[in-house]
Short mmCIF file of C-alpha atoms and ligand atoms in Angstrom, two decimals:
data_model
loop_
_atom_site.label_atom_id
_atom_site.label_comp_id
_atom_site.label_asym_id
_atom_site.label_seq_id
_atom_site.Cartn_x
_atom_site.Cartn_y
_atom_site.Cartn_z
CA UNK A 719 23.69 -8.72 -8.34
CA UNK A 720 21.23 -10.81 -6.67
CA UNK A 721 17.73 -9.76 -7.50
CA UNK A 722 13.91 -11.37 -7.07
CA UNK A 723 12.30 -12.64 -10.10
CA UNK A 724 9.36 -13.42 -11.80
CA UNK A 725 9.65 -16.68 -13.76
CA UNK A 726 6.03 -17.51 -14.39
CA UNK A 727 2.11 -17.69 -12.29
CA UNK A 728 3.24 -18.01 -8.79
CA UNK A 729 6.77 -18.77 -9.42
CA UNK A 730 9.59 -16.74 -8.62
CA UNK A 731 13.11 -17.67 -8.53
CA UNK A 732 16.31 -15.31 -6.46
CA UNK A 733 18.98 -15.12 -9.99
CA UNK A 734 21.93 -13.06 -10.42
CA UNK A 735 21.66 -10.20 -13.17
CA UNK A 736 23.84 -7.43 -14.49
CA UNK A 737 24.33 -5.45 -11.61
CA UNK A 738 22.27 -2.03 -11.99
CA UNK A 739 24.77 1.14 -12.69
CA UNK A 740 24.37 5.00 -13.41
CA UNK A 741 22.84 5.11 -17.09
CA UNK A 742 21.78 8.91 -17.16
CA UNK A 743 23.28 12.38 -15.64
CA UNK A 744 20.21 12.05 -13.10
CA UNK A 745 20.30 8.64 -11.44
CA UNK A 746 21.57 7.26 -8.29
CA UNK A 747 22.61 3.57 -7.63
CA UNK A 748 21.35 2.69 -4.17
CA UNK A 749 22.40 -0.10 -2.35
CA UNK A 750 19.23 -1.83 -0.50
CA UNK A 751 19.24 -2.82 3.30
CA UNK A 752 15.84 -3.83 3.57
CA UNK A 753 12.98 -4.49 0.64
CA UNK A 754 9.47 -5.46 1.59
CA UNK A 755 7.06 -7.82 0.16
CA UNK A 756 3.78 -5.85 -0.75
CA UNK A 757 -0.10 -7.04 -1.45
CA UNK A 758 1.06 -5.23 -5.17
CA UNK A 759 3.71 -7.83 -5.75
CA UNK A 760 1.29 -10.78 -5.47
CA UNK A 761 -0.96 -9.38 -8.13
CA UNK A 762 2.26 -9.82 -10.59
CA UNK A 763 2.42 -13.08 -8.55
CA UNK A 764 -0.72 -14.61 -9.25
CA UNK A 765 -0.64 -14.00 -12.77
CA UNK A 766 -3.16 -11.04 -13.30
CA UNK A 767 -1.03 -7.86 -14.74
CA UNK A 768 0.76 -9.63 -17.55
CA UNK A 769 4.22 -9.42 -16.33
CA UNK A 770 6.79 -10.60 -18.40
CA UNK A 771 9.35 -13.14 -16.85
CA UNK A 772 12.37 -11.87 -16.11
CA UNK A 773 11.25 -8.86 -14.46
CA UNK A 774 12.96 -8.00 -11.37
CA UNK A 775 10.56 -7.75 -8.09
CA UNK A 776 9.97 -5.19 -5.47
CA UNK A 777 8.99 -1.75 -5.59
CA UNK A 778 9.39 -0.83 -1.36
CA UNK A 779 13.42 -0.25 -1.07
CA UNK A 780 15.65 1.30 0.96
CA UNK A 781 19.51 1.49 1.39
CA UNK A 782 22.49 3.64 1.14
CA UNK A 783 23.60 5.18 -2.54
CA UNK A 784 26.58 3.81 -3.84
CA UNK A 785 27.13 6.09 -6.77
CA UNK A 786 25.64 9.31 -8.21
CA UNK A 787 25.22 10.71 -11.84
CA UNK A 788 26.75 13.95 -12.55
CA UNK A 789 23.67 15.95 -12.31
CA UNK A 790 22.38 15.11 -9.12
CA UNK A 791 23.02 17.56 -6.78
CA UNK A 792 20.67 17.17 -3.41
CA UNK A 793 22.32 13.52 -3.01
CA UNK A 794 25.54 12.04 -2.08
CA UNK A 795 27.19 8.65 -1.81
CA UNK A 796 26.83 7.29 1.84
CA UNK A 797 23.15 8.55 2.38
CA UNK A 798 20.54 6.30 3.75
CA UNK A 799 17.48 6.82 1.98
CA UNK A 800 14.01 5.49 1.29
CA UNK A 801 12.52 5.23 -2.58
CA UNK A 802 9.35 5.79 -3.11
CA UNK A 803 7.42 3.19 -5.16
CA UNK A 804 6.01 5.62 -7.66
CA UNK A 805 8.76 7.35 -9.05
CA UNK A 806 8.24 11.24 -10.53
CA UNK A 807 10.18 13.98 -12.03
CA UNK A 808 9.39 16.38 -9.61
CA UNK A 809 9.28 19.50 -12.24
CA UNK A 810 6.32 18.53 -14.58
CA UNK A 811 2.98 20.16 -14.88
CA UNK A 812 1.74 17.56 -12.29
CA UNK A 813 4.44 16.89 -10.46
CA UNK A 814 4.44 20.90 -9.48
CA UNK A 815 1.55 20.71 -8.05
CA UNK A 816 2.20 17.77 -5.93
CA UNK A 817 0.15 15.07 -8.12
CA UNK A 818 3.28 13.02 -8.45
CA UNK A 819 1.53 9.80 -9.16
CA UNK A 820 0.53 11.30 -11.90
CA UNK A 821 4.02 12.36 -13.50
CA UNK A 822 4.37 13.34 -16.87
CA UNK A 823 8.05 12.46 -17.95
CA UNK A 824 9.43 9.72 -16.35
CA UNK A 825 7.72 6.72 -18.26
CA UNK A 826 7.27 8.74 -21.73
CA UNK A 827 3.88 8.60 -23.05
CA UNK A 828 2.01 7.58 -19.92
CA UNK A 829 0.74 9.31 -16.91
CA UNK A 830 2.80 7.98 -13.66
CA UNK A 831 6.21 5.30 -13.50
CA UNK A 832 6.67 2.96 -10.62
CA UNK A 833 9.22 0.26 -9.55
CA UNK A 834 8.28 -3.79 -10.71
CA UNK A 835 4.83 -2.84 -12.43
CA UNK A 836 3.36 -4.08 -15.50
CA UNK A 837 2.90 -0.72 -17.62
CA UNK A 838 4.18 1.69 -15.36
CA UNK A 839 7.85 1.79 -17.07
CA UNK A 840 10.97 -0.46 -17.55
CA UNK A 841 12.55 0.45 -14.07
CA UNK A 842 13.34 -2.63 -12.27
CA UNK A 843 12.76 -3.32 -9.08
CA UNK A 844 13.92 -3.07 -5.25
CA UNK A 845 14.36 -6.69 -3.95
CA UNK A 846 17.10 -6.88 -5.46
CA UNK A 847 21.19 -6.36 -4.07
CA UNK A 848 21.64 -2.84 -6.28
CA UNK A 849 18.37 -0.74 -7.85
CA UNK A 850 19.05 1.89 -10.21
CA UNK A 851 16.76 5.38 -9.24
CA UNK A 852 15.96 8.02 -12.35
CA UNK A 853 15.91 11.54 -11.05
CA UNK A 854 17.67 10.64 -8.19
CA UNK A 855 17.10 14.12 -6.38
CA UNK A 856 13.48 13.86 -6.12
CA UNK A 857 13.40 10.26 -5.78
CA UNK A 858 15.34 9.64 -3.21
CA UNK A 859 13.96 10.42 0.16
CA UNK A 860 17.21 11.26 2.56
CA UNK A 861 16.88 9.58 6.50
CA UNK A 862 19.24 9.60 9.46
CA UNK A 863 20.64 6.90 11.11
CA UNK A 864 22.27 4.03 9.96
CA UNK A 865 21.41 0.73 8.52
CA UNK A 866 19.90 -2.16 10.82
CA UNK A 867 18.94 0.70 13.28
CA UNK A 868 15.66 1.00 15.31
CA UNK A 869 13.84 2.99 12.43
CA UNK A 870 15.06 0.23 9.52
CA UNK A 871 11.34 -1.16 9.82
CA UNK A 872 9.58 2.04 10.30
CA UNK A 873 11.76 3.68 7.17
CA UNK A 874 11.14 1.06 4.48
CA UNK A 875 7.34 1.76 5.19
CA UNK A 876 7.82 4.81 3.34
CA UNK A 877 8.43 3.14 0.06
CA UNK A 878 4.70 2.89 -0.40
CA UNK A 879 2.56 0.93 3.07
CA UNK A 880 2.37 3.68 4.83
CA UNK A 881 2.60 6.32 2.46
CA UNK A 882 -0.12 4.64 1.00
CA UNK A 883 -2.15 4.27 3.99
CA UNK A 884 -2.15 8.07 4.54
CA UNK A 885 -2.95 8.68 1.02
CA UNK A 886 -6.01 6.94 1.94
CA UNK A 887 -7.06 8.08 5.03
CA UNK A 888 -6.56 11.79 2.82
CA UNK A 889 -8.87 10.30 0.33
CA UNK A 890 -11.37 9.58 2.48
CA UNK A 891 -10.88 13.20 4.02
CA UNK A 892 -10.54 11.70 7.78
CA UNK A 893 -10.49 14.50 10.55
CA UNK A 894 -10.83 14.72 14.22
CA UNK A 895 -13.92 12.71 15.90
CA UNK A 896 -14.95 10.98 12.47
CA UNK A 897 -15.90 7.42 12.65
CA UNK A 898 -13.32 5.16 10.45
CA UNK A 899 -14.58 2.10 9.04
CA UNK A 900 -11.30 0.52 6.73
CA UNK A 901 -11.48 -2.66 4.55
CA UNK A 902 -8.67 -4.59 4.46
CA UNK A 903 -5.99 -5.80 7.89
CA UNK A 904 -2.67 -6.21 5.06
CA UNK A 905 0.12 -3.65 6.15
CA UNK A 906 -1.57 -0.69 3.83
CA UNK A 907 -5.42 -1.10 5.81
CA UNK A 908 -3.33 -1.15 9.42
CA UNK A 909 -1.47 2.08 8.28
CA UNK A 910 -4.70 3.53 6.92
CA UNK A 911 -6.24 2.60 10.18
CA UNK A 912 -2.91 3.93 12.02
CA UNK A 913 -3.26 7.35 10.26
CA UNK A 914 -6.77 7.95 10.58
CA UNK A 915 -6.08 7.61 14.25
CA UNK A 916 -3.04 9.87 14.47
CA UNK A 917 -5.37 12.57 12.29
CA UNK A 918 -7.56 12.27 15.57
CA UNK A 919 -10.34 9.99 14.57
CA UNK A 920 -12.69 8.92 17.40
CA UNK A 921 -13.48 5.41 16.41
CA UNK A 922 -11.19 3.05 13.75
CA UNK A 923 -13.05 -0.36 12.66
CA UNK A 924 -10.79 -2.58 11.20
CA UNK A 925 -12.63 -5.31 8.65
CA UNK A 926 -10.61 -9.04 7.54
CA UNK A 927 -11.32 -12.19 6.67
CA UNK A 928 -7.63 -13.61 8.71
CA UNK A 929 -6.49 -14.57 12.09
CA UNK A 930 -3.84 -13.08 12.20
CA UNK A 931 -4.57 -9.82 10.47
CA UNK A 932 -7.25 -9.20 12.74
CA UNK A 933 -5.21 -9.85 16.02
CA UNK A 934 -2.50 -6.97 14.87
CA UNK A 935 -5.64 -4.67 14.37
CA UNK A 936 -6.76 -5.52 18.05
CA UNK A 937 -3.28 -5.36 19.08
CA UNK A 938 -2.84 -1.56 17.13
CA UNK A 939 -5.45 -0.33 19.58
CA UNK A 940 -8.35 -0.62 16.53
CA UNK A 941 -11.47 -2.96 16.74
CA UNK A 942 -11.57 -5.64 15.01
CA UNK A 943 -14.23 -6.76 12.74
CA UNK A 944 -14.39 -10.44 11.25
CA UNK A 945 -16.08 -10.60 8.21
CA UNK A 946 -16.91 -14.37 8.25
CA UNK A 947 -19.13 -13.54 10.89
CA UNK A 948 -21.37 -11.91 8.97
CA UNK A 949 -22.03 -8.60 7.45
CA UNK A 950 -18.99 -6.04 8.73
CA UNK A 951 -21.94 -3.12 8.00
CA UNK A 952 -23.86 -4.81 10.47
CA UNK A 953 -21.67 -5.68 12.55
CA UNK A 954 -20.10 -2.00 12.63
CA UNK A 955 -23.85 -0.53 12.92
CA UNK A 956 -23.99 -3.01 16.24
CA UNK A 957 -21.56 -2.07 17.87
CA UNK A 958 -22.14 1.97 17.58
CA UNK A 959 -25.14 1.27 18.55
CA UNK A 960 -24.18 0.17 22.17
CA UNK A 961 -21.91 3.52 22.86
CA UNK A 962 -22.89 5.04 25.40
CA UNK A 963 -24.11 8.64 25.60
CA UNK A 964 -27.01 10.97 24.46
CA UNK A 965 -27.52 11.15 20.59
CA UNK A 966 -28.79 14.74 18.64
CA UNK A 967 -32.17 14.62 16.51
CA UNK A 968 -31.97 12.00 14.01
CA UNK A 969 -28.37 11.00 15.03
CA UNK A 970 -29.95 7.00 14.59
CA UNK A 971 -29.86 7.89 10.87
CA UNK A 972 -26.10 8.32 11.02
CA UNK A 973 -25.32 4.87 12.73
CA UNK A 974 -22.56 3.83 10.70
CA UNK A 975 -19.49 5.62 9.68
CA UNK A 976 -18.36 9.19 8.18
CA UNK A 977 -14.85 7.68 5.93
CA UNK A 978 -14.39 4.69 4.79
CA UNK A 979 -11.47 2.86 3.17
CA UNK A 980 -10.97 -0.09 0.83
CA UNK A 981 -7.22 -1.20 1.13
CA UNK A 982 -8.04 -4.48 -0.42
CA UNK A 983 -9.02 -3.89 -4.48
CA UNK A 984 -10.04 -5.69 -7.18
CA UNK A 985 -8.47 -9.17 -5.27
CA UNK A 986 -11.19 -8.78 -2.81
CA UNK A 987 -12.27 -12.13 -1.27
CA UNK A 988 -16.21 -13.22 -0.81
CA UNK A 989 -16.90 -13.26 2.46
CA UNK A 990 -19.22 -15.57 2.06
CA UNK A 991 -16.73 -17.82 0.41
CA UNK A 992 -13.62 -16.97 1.25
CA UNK A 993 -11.97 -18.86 -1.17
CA UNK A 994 -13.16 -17.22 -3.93
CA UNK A 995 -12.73 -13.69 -5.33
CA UNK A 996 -15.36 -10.69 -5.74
CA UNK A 997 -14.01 -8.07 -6.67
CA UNK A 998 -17.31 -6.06 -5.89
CA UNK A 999 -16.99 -7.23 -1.73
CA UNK A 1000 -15.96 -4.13 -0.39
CA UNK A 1001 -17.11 -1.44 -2.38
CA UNK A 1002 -20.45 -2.88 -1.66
CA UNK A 1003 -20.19 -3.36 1.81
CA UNK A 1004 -18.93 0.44 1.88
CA UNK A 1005 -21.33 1.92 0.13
CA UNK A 1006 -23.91 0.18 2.89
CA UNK A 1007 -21.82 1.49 5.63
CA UNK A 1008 -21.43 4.83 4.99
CA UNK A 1009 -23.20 7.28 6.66
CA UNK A 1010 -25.10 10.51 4.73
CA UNK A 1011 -22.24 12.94 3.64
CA UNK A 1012 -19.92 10.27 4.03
CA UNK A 1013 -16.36 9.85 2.07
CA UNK A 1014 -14.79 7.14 0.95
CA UNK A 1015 -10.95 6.17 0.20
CA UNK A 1016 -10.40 4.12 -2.61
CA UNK A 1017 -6.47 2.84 -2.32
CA UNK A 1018 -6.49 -0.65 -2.97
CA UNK A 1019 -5.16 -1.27 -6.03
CA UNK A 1020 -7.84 -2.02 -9.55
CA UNK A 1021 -5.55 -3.05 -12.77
CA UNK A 1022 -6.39 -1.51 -16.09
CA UNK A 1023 -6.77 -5.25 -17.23
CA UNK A 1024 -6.98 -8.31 -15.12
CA UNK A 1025 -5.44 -11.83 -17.02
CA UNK A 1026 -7.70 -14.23 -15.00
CA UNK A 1027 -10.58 -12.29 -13.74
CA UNK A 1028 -12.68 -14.03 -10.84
CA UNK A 1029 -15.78 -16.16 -12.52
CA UNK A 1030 -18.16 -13.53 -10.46
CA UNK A 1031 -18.47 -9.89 -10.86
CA UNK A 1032 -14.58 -10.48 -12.19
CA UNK A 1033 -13.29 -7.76 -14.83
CA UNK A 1034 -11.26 -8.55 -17.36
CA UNK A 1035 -11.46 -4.99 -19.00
CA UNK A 1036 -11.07 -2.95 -15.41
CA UNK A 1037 -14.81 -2.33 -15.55
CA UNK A 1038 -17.13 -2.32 -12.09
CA UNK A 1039 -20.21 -2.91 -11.07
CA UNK A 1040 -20.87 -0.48 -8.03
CA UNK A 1041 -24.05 0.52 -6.24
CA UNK A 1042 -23.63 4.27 -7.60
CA UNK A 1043 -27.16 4.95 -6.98
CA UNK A 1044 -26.74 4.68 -3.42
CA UNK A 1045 -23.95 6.46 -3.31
CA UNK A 1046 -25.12 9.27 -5.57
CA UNK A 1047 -28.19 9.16 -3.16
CA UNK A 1048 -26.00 9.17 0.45
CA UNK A 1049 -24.30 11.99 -1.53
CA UNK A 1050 -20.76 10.45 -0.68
CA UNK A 1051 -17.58 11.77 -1.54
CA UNK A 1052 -15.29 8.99 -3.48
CA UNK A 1053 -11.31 9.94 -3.68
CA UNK A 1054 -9.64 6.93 -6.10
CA UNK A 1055 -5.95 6.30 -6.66
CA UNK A 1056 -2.05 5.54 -6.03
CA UNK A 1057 -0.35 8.06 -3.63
CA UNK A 1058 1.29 11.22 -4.11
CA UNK A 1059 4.72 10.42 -3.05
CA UNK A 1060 5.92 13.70 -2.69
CA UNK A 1061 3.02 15.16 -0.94
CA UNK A 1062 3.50 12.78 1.90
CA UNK A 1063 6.83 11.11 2.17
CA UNK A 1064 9.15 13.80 4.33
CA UNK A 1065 6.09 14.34 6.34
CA UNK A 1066 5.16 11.27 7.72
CA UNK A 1067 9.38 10.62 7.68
CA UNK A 1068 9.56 13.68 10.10
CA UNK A 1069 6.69 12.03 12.33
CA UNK A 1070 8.68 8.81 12.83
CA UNK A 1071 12.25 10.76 13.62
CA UNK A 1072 10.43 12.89 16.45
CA UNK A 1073 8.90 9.42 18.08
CA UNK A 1074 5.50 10.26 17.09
CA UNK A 1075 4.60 7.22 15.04
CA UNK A 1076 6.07 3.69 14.62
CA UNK A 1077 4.32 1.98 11.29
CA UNK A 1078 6.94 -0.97 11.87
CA UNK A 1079 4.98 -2.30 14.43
CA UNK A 1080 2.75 -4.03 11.34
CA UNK A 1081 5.79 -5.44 10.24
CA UNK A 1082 5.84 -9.56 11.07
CA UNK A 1083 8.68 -11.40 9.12
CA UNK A 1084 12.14 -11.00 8.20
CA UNK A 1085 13.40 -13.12 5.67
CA UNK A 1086 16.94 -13.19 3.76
CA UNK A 1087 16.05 -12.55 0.09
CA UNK A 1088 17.24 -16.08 -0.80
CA UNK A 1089 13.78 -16.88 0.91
CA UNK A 1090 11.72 -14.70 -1.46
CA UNK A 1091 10.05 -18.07 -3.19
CA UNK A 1092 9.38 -19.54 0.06
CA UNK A 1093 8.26 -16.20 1.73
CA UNK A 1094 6.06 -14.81 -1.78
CA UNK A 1095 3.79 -19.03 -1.58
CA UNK A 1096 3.12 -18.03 2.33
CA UNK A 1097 2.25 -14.63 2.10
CA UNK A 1098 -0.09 -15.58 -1.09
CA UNK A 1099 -1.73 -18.45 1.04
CA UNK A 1100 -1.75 -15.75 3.68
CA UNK A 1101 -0.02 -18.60 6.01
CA UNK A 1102 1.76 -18.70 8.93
CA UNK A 1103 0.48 -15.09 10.22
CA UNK A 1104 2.31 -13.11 7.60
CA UNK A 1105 0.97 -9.72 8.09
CA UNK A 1106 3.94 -7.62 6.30
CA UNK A 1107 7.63 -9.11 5.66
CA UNK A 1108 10.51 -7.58 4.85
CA UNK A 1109 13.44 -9.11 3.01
CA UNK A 1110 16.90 -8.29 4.97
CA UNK A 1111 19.89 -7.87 2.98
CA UNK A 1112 23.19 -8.55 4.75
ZN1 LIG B 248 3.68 -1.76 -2.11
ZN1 LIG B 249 6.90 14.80 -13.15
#
C-alpha cells in the first residue's frame, strides 16, 4: 500500500509498505477516502518528538472497512466511518467514564494510544491507502453516505480538528453570552472558535499571526485579531470597549474575556518576531486577557520532550514558565489536554447529518497523497494560504 512517511527533519517521502491486514480478533482494516494534514503532523515534521523514520503519517482518517476480525461485532465491511485520532478501548477504568484519551489498555504501560505519534503506541498511521484500527468497535465511528459526498470534508474533521476544537471550547467551559477570546486561526482554533459559537457565545475573537488564517476567521463570521499589530489583549480590550450599551457596577473591570483558548502550543510564534518561536506567547497573552473568574482551554498540543527547543523560553524537558500568580490571583479556571474521543465524536457527527454545522468550510486544499512532500514544505512555511488540507485518495 501506498502510505506517507517520515524519512528525516522536514522530509517525507509517499513509499509503498506491507499493506496493513487484521492482526487481532478486534481490528478492522479500513480503507481511507480522505486523510488530513494536521498542525500535530508538523511537530513530527520539524523534528521535535523524536520520530523514528519509517513511521507511517497521519492520524485524521476516514474510509470504508474492508475487512473485520472475528470479534468485532458493531462493524461490518462496506461501512463508511471516521477514526478517531486517539484510539481507546472503550471498557477500561477510564475509558468508562468517558476519559478516553486517557485509556488504559490499548498502548500497554502508558496512559492514552493515538495514530502516527511518537510514544503514544506502534499503530501506524492514516495517510496511508489501508490503516489497520485495534478495537475496531469503539474505534470506528459509523457515518452515512457515501464516499466523495457533500459531508467527505465535514466527516474527516472528526478524526481529531473538530473534535478537538470542541474539546476545547469544553475546557474552557464556554456557555451562552460568554466572551471567547481563542489563540490560534489553524483548522483546530477555527473549530474552537466555530463551537464556542454554536454553544451560544456572544462574542468569538479570533488571534493569528497569517493572512490567510485570519481572512477564514473573518469569513467564519468571527473577528479577527492580528497579532503583528500589537498586543491581541489590547487589542481585544479595544474593541469591547467601543460596544455599545449600558455596563453594571464595575463591569470596566471585566473588559476582556470570560474563556479563552490556546490552539497553538508549545510551537507558538513571537509576535514580536514572527520568525522565531516562544513557546510562552500565548499562555501569556491569555493569562492578561482573561477576565476575573475566567477559564481557560488549553488544547494545543505541549510534548513531554521537545528535540530542538526554541533558544527563548524553549523546553527541552516539557517544563513552562507561566504567569501562575496572575492566574492564581484572577482565580481562573485552567482545563489542559487531548480530547475525549468518545465523549464527543457521535455528537458533533449527529450535528453535521441534521445540517446544523459544516466544520469543512475551514478546509482549503485537496491534494492527491503523492503530493504529501510538496503539500507537508507549504503547510510548514504556512504558504500559499493553506489553512487545512486534506489528502484525496482515488
Ligand atoms: Zn490532528
Ligand atoms: Zn480504555
Amino acid at each position: 500500500m501506498r502510505v506517507v512517511v517520515f524519512k528525516a527533519t522536514r522530509q517525507v517521502a509517499v513509499e509503498d509498505v506491507p499493506d496493513a491486514r487484521v492482526e487481532q480478533d478486534h481490528d478492522v482494516v479500513v480503507r481511507v477516502t480522505s486523510s488530513a494534514l494536521c498542525g500535530t503532523d508538523l511537530h513530527m515534521y520539524d523534528g521535535r518528538t523524536g520520530a523514528a523514520p519509517g513511521m507511517v503519517l497521519g492520524h485524521e482518517g476516514l474510509g470504508i472497512v474492508e475487512a473485520a476480525g472475528s470479534a468485532v461485532h458493531r462493524v461490518k465491511r462496506g461501512d463508511r466511518v471516521v477514526l478517531p485520532a486517539h484510539i481507546f478501548c472503550g471498557v477500561c477504568f477510564n475509558c468508562a467514564r468517558g476519559d478516553s484519551a486517557a485509556c488504559l489498555r490499548v498502548h500497554p504501560g502508558h496512559v492514552g494510544g493515538a495514530y502516527a505519534m511518537p510514544g503514544m503506541g506502534p499503530f501506524r498511521g492514516s495517510q496511508a491507502e489501508l490503516v489497520r484500527v485495534p478495537f475496531a468497535d469503539a474505534n470506528c465511528v459509523v457515518l452515512p453516505g457515501v464516499p466523495g459526498d457533500e459531508h467527505e470534508d465535514d466527516f474527516v474533521l472528526l478524526a481529531d480538528a473538530w473534535v478537538t476544537g470542541w474539546h476545547a471550547t469544553e475546557l474552557a467551559g464556554v456557555r451562552a453570552a460568554d466572551t471567547v477570546a481563542v489563540f490560534g486561526a489553524g483548522a483546530v482554533g477555527l473549530l474552537a472558535a466555530y463551537s464556542a459559537r454554536l454553544r451560544g457565545a456572544s462574542e468569538v475573537y479570533s488571534v493569528d499571526l497569517v493572512d490567510e488564517r485570519l481572512d477564514k476567521a473573518a469569513e467564519m463570521g468571527f473577528v479577527p485579531v492580528d497579532a503583528r499589530q500589537g498586543d491581541p489583549a489590547a487589542q481585544i480590550r479595544e474593541l469591547r470597549r467601543a460596544r455599545p450599551g449600558t455596563r453594571l457596577p464595575g463591569e470596566e473591570e471585566m473588559g476582556g474575556v470570560m474563556a479563552g483558548i490556546d490552539a497553538v502550543g508549545f510551537q507558538a510564534r513571537d509576535r514580536r518576531h514572527p520568525d522565531r518561536e516562544n513557546p510562552r506567547q500565548a499562555i501569556g497573552d491569555l493569562a492578561r486577557l482573561v477576565n476575573p473568574t475566567g477559564r481557560l482551554g488549553i488544547a494545543g498540543v505541549f510534548t513531554a520532550t521537545d528535540a530542538a527547543p526554541a533558544p527563548d523560553g524553549g523546553h527541552a524537558d516539557g517544563s513552562l514558565q507561566v504567569p501562575w500568580a496572575a492566574l492564581f490571583n484572577k482565580g481562573v479556571t485552567i482545563g489542559f489536554g487531548r480530547t475525549h474521543d468518545r465523549r464527543y465524536t457521535t455528537h458533533l457527527r449527529d450535528l453535521i447529518i441534521s445540517g446544523r454545522a459544516r466544520p469543512g468550510q475551514v478546509i482549503t486544499h485537496h491534494q492527491p497523497l503523492n503530493n504529501a512532500p510538496d503539500t507537508y514544505d507549504r503547510f510548514d512555511r504556512r504558504a500559499d494560504g493553506i489553512v487545512k488540507a486534506v489528502f484525496r485518495h482515488p
